[in-house]
Amino acid sequence: ETGVTQTPRHLVMGMTNKKSLKCEQHLGHNAMYWYKQSAKKPLELMFVYSLEERVENNSVPSRFSPECPNSSHLFLHLHTLQPEDSALYLCASSQARGYEENIQYFGAGTRLSVL
Amino acid sequence: DQQVKQNSPSLSVQEGRISILNCDYTNSMFDYFLWYKKYPAEGPTFLISISSIKDKNEDGRFTVFLNKSAKHLSLHIVPSQPGDSAVYFCAASGTGSARQLTFGSGTQLTVLP
């Protein structure tokens, strides 16, 4: 496997469910990101992890809980979501230092539907 | 308020002609700019970038131009090919927050055969 892999690709969940999104990168990067993309809107940065420490949390509701156990894996734990949380969730990775940190590489995303 | 704007949601171009995608930004602290391409059911893929110390960067058929005084950048694709049909996102980052990319809302490019 190469690049950034996200699972599952599609997820349907009820508002009382608990689920997790998984992201794995095989690029040797040490920074990872979660983004949300809603229809007709720009990508919204949710969380940034650099060297396994959370460095950014852009006012994301607590029903979204990230976890970064190592530099290759990133999770987004979901619980008691709302229908407006339905969106495409994208994971990305980059180098944590130098100019290369500007270039982020994305997974294919998880299409989430909350019923 | 959106700091990175792509005012054209869609663009159609004939195969072989030039495609010009535009992007405007408002934050003068941005110093690095990127273009990403996205096909349906795939994540955005990095295409080309430019730092604020340059006004042009070229990579094959793709050229990005930066006009700092106008806070405007553009992506030129020449010649355009049907496989270039995708959504193109402009993104920007700034000194001190280089990890934060601010994206535009995207432009759907359709290259007609």
Short mmCIF file of N, CA and C in Angstrom, two decimals, chain B:
data_model
loop_
_atom_site.label_atom_id
_atom_site.label_comp_id
_atom_site.label_asym_id
_atom_site.label_seq_id
_atom_site.Cartn_x
_atom_site.Cartn_y
_atom_site.Cartn_z
N ASP B 1 -15.78 34.90 6.96
CA ASP B 1 -15.37 35.47 5.68
C ASP B 1 -14.27 34.60 5.06
N GLN B 2 -14.47 34.20 3.80
CA GLN B 2 -13.51 33.32 3.15
C GLN B 2 -12.23 34.08 2.82
N GLN B 3 -11.10 33.52 3.24
CA GLN B 3 -9.81 34.16 2.95
C GLN B 3 -9.26 33.75 1.59
N VAL B 4 -9.75 32.66 1.05
CA VAL B 4 -9.34 32.20 -0.28
C VAL B 4 -10.61 31.99 -1.09
N LYS B 5 -10.68 32.68 -2.22
CA LYS B 5 -11.93 32.63 -2.99
C LYS B 5 -11.67 32.19 -4.42
N GLN B 6 -12.49 31.26 -4.87
CA GLN B 6 -12.52 30.88 -6.26
C GLN B 6 -13.91 31.25 -6.76
N ASN B 7 -13.99 32.32 -7.49
CA ASN B 7 -15.29 32.89 -7.81
C ASN B 7 -16.03 32.19 -8.95
N SER B 8 -15.30 31.36 -9.69
CA SER B 8 -15.96 30.63 -10.77
C SER B 8 -16.18 29.19 -10.34
N PRO B 9 -17.43 28.80 -10.11
CA PRO B 9 -17.66 27.41 -9.69
C PRO B 9 -17.42 26.41 -10.82
N SER B 10 -17.49 26.89 -12.07
CA SER B 10 -17.29 25.95 -13.17
C SER B 10 -16.68 26.67 -14.36
N LEU B 11 -16.00 25.86 -15.21
CA LEU B 11 -15.34 26.37 -16.40
C LEU B 11 -15.34 25.26 -17.44
N SER B 12 -15.72 25.58 -18.68
CA SER B 12 -15.66 24.62 -19.77
C SER B 12 -14.70 25.13 -20.84
N VAL B 13 -13.85 24.23 -21.33
CA VAL B 13 -12.83 24.61 -22.30
C VAL B 13 -12.74 23.51 -23.35
N GLN B 14 -12.45 23.90 -24.57
CA GLN B 14 -12.28 22.92 -25.64
C GLN B 14 -10.91 22.26 -25.52
N GLU B 15 -10.86 20.98 -25.84
CA GLU B 15 -9.59 20.25 -25.82
C GLU B 15 -8.56 20.96 -26.69
N GLY B 16 -7.33 21.05 -26.17
CA GLY B 16 -6.26 21.69 -26.91
C GLY B 16 -6.11 23.18 -26.62
N ARG B 17 -7.15 23.79 -26.05
CA ARG B 17 -7.08 25.21 -25.73
C ARG B 17 -6.52 25.40 -24.32
N ILE B 18 -6.36 26.64 -23.92
CA ILE B 18 -5.84 26.96 -22.59
C ILE B 18 -6.98 27.03 -21.58
N SER B 19 -6.73 26.45 -20.41
CA SER B 19 -7.66 26.60 -19.27
C SER B 19 -7.00 27.55 -18.28
N ILE B 20 -7.75 28.53 -17.81
CA ILE B 20 -7.24 29.47 -16.82
C ILE B 20 -8.18 29.46 -15.62
N LEU B 21 -7.64 29.02 -14.49
CA LEU B 21 -8.42 28.99 -13.26
C LEU B 21 -7.87 30.06 -12.32
N ASN B 22 -8.78 30.79 -11.71
CA ASN B 22 -8.39 31.95 -10.90
C ASN B 22 -8.69 31.76 -9.43
N CYS B 23 -7.91 32.49 -8.62
CA CYS B 23 -8.04 32.39 -7.17
C CYS B 23 -7.63 33.74 -6.57
N ASP B 24 -8.39 34.24 -5.64
CA ASP B 24 -8.07 35.48 -4.94
C ASP B 24 -7.96 35.20 -3.44
N TYR B 25 -7.08 35.94 -2.79
CA TYR B 25 -6.95 35.77 -1.35
C TYR B 25 -6.93 37.14 -0.67
N THR B 26 -7.25 37.13 0.60
CA THR B 26 -7.34 38.41 1.32
C THR B 26 -6.27 38.56 2.40
N ASN B 27 -5.70 37.44 2.86
CA ASN B 27 -4.75 37.49 3.97
C ASN B 27 -3.34 37.75 3.44
N SER B 28 -2.78 38.91 3.75
CA SER B 28 -1.44 39.27 3.27
C SER B 28 -0.34 38.45 3.94
N MET B 29 -0.68 37.67 4.97
CA MET B 29 0.31 36.82 5.64
C MET B 29 0.53 35.50 4.89
N PHE B 30 -0.32 35.20 3.93
CA PHE B 30 -0.11 33.98 3.14
C PHE B 30 1.17 34.12 2.32
N ASP B 31 2.02 33.09 2.35
CA ASP B 31 3.25 33.18 1.58
C ASP B 31 3.55 31.91 0.78
N TYR B 32 2.61 30.99 0.76
CA TYR B 32 2.80 29.78 -0.03
C TYR B 32 1.44 29.36 -0.56
N PHE B 33 1.41 29.03 -1.86
CA PHE B 33 0.13 28.78 -2.51
C PHE B 33 0.20 27.48 -3.29
N LEU B 34 -0.89 26.74 -3.27
CA LEU B 34 -0.91 25.42 -3.89
C LEU B 34 -2.18 25.26 -4.71
N TRP B 35 -2.09 24.39 -5.71
CA TRP B 35 -3.26 23.94 -6.45
C TRP B 35 -3.38 22.43 -6.29
N TYR B 36 -4.61 22.02 -6.03
CA TYR B 36 -4.93 20.60 -5.93
C TYR B 36 -5.99 20.28 -6.97
N LYS B 37 -5.97 19.02 -7.43
CA LYS B 37 -6.97 18.53 -8.37
C LYS B 37 -7.72 17.39 -7.70
N LYS B 38 -9.03 17.34 -7.91
CA LYS B 38 -9.82 16.28 -7.29
C LYS B 38 -10.77 15.66 -8.29
N TYR B 39 -10.61 14.34 -8.46
CA TYR B 39 -11.56 13.56 -9.24
C TYR B 39 -12.64 13.04 -8.31
N PRO B 40 -13.84 12.73 -8.86
CA PRO B 40 -14.90 12.15 -8.02
C PRO B 40 -14.43 10.88 -7.33
N ALA B 41 -14.83 10.71 -6.10
CA ALA B 41 -14.53 9.52 -5.30
C ALA B 41 -13.04 9.37 -4.98
N GLU B 42 -12.26 10.43 -5.17
CA GLU B 42 -10.85 10.40 -4.79
C GLU B 42 -10.56 11.63 -3.93
N GLY B 43 -9.46 11.56 -3.18
CA GLY B 43 -9.03 12.73 -2.43
C GLY B 43 -8.32 13.73 -3.31
N PRO B 44 -8.16 14.98 -2.86
CA PRO B 44 -7.41 15.96 -3.63
C PRO B 44 -5.97 15.50 -3.83
N THR B 45 -5.43 15.73 -5.01
CA THR B 45 -4.03 15.41 -5.28
C THR B 45 -3.27 16.70 -5.56
N PHE B 46 -2.08 16.81 -5.00
CA PHE B 46 -1.25 17.99 -5.16
C PHE B 46 -0.83 18.12 -6.62
N LEU B 47 -0.93 19.35 -7.14
CA LEU B 47 -0.62 19.59 -8.54
C LEU B 47 0.64 20.44 -8.70
N ILE B 48 0.63 21.62 -8.13
CA ILE B 48 1.73 22.56 -8.30
C ILE B 48 1.64 23.60 -7.20
N SER B 49 2.78 24.20 -6.85
CA SER B 49 2.77 25.22 -5.80
C SER B 49 3.69 26.37 -6.19
N ILE B 50 3.59 27.45 -5.42
CA ILE B 50 4.45 28.61 -5.64
C ILE B 50 4.64 29.34 -4.32
N SER B 51 5.85 29.78 -4.06
CA SER B 51 6.08 30.59 -2.86
C SER B 51 6.00 32.06 -3.25
N SER B 52 5.83 32.90 -2.24
CA SER B 52 5.60 34.32 -2.51
C SER B 52 6.84 35.04 -3.03
N ILE B 53 8.00 34.37 -3.01
CA ILE B 53 9.20 35.02 -3.53
C ILE B 53 9.27 34.90 -5.05
N LYS B 54 8.35 34.12 -5.63
CA LYS B 54 8.30 33.96 -7.07
C LYS B 54 7.00 34.52 -7.63
N ASP B 55 6.99 34.74 -8.94
CA ASP B 55 5.73 35.13 -9.56
C ASP B 55 5.24 34.12 -10.59
N LYS B 56 6.05 33.08 -10.80
CA LYS B 56 5.66 32.07 -11.79
C LYS B 56 6.36 30.76 -11.45
N ASN B 57 5.62 29.67 -11.61
CA ASN B 57 6.22 28.36 -11.48
C ASN B 57 5.58 27.46 -12.53
N GLU B 58 6.43 26.72 -13.23
CA GLU B 58 5.95 25.93 -14.36
C GLU B 58 6.30 24.46 -14.15
N ASP B 59 5.38 23.59 -14.53
CA ASP B 59 5.62 22.15 -14.45
C ASP B 59 4.86 21.50 -15.59
N GLY B 60 5.56 21.27 -16.68
CA GLY B 60 4.92 20.66 -17.84
C GLY B 60 3.82 21.55 -18.40
N ARG B 61 2.62 21.00 -18.49
CA ARG B 61 1.50 21.77 -19.05
C ARG B 61 0.89 22.76 -18.05
N PHE B 62 1.35 22.70 -16.81
CA PHE B 62 0.76 23.51 -15.74
C PHE B 62 1.69 24.66 -15.34
N THR B 63 1.13 25.85 -15.28
CA THR B 63 1.88 27.02 -14.84
C THR B 63 1.02 27.79 -13.84
N VAL B 64 1.63 28.15 -12.72
CA VAL B 64 0.93 28.98 -11.74
C VAL B 64 1.57 30.36 -11.73
N PHE B 65 0.72 31.38 -11.76
CA PHE B 65 1.16 32.77 -11.72
C PHE B 65 0.68 33.40 -10.42
N LEU B 66 1.55 34.19 -9.80
CA LEU B 66 1.18 34.87 -8.55
C LEU B 66 1.36 36.37 -8.72
N ASN B 67 0.32 37.12 -8.42
CA ASN B 67 0.37 38.58 -8.44
C ASN B 67 0.09 39.04 -7.01
N LYS B 68 1.19 39.30 -6.27
CA LYS B 68 1.05 39.61 -4.84
C LYS B 68 0.32 40.92 -4.61
N SER B 69 0.57 41.89 -5.45
CA SER B 69 -0.06 43.20 -5.23
C SER B 69 -1.57 43.10 -5.39
N ALA B 70 -2.01 42.22 -6.28
CA ALA B 70 -3.45 42.05 -6.49
C ALA B 70 -4.01 40.93 -5.63
N LYS B 71 -3.14 40.23 -4.90
CA LYS B 71 -3.56 39.07 -4.10
C LYS B 71 -4.34 38.10 -4.99
N HIS B 72 -3.70 37.73 -6.07
CA HIS B 72 -4.38 36.91 -7.07
C HIS B 72 -3.40 35.87 -7.61
N LEU B 73 -3.89 34.65 -7.76
CA LEU B 73 -3.09 33.66 -8.47
C LEU B 73 -3.96 32.93 -9.48
N SER B 74 -3.29 32.38 -10.46
CA SER B 74 -4.01 31.68 -11.50
C SER B 74 -3.23 30.43 -11.90
N LEU B 75 -3.97 29.46 -12.38
CA LEU B 75 -3.41 28.21 -12.89
C LEU B 75 -3.73 28.13 -14.37
N HIS B 76 -2.69 27.98 -15.18
CA HIS B 76 -2.87 27.83 -16.62
C HIS B 76 -2.56 26.39 -17.01
N ILE B 77 -3.44 25.82 -17.77
CA ILE B 77 -3.23 24.46 -18.28
C ILE B 77 -3.25 24.55 -19.80
N VAL B 78 -2.10 24.20 -20.40
CA VAL B 78 -2.08 24.28 -21.86
C VAL B 78 -1.16 23.21 -22.44
N PRO B 79 -1.60 22.41 -23.41
CA PRO B 79 -2.97 22.36 -23.89
C PRO B 79 -3.86 21.56 -22.93
N SER B 80 -5.12 21.91 -22.86
CA SER B 80 -6.05 21.18 -21.99
C SER B 80 -6.41 19.84 -22.62
N GLN B 81 -6.57 18.84 -21.75
CA GLN B 81 -6.91 17.50 -22.20
C GLN B 81 -8.16 17.02 -21.46
N PRO B 82 -8.95 16.13 -22.07
CA PRO B 82 -10.16 15.64 -21.39
C PRO B 82 -9.88 15.08 -20.00
N GLY B 83 -8.71 14.46 -19.81
CA GLY B 83 -8.35 13.91 -18.51
C GLY B 83 -8.11 14.97 -17.44
N ASP B 84 -8.03 16.23 -17.86
CA ASP B 84 -7.88 17.33 -16.89
C ASP B 84 -9.21 17.70 -16.24
N SER B 85 -10.29 17.17 -16.74
CA SER B 85 -11.61 17.46 -16.17
C SER B 85 -11.67 16.98 -14.73
N ALA B 86 -11.85 17.92 -13.81
CA ALA B 86 -11.80 17.64 -12.37
C ALA B 86 -12.18 18.92 -11.64
N VAL B 87 -12.25 18.84 -10.33
CA VAL B 87 -12.42 20.04 -9.51
C VAL B 87 -11.03 20.50 -9.07
N TYR B 88 -10.73 21.77 -9.25
CA TYR B 88 -9.43 22.33 -8.90
C TYR B 88 -9.60 23.25 -7.68
N PHE B 89 -8.80 22.97 -6.64
CA PHE B 89 -8.82 23.77 -5.42
C PHE B 89 -7.54 24.58 -5.32
N CYS B 90 -7.70 25.81 -4.97
CA CYS B 90 -6.60 26.69 -4.62
C CYS B 90 -6.45 26.64 -3.10
N ALA B 91 -5.22 26.67 -2.59
CA ALA B 91 -4.99 26.66 -1.15
C ALA B 91 -3.83 27.59 -0.82
N ALA B 92 -3.82 28.09 0.41
CA ALA B 92 -2.77 29.02 0.83
C ALA B 92 -2.37 28.73 2.26
N SER B 93 -1.10 29.02 2.56
CA SER B 93 -0.63 28.91 3.94
C SER B 93 0.26 30.10 4.25
N GLY B 94 0.45 30.36 5.56
CA GLY B 94 1.17 31.55 5.95
C GLY B 94 2.28 31.27 6.93
N THR B 95 3.19 32.20 7.06
CA THR B 95 4.31 32.10 8.00
C THR B 95 3.77 31.92 9.41
N GLY B 96 4.34 30.95 10.11
CA GLY B 96 3.91 30.72 11.49
C GLY B 96 2.75 29.76 11.59
N SER B 97 2.06 29.54 10.51
CA SER B 97 0.95 28.58 10.55
C SER B 97 0.97 27.77 9.26
N ALA B 98 2.20 27.39 8.89
CA ALA B 98 2.36 26.74 7.60
C ALA B 98 1.58 25.44 7.52
N ARG B 99 1.30 24.83 8.68
CA ARG B 99 0.57 23.58 8.61
C ARG B 99 -0.90 23.79 8.27
N GLN B 100 -1.38 25.01 8.42
CA GLN B 100 -2.79 25.27 8.14
C GLN B 100 -2.94 25.71 6.71
N LEU B 101 -3.57 24.87 5.91
CA LEU B 101 -3.92 25.24 4.55
C LEU B 101 -5.33 25.77 4.55
N THR B 102 -5.52 26.92 3.93
CA THR B 102 -6.85 27.48 3.76
C THR B 102 -7.25 27.27 2.30
N PHE B 103 -8.37 26.60 2.10
CA PHE B 103 -8.78 26.21 0.75
C PHE B 103 -9.87 27.11 0.21
N GLY B 104 -9.88 27.26 -1.11
CA GLY B 104 -11.02 27.84 -1.80
C GLY B 104 -12.08 26.78 -1.98
N SER B 105 -13.22 27.18 -2.53
CA SER B 105 -14.35 26.25 -2.67
C SER B 105 -14.29 25.41 -3.93
N GLY B 106 -13.31 25.68 -4.79
CA GLY B 106 -13.11 24.82 -5.96
C GLY B 106 -13.76 25.33 -7.23
N THR B 107 -13.16 24.94 -8.36
CA THR B 107 -13.72 25.21 -9.69
C THR B 107 -13.78 23.90 -10.45
N GLN B 108 -14.95 23.57 -10.95
CA GLN B 108 -15.11 22.36 -11.77
C GLN B 108 -14.70 22.68 -13.20
N LEU B 109 -13.61 22.06 -13.65
CA LEU B 109 -13.14 22.22 -15.02
C LEU B 109 -13.64 21.06 -15.86
N THR B 110 -14.25 21.39 -16.99
CA THR B 110 -14.67 20.38 -17.96
C THR B 110 -13.97 20.68 -19.28
N VAL B 111 -13.19 19.71 -19.75
CA VAL B 111 -12.51 19.85 -21.02
C VAL B 111 -13.28 19.04 -22.05
N LEU B 112 -13.80 19.70 -23.04
CA LEU B 112 -14.66 19.07 -24.03
C LEU B 112 -13.83 18.55 -25.19
N PRO B 113 -14.07 17.27 -25.59
CA PRO B 113 -13.29 16.70 -26.70
C PRO B 113 -13.70 17.31 -28.04
#
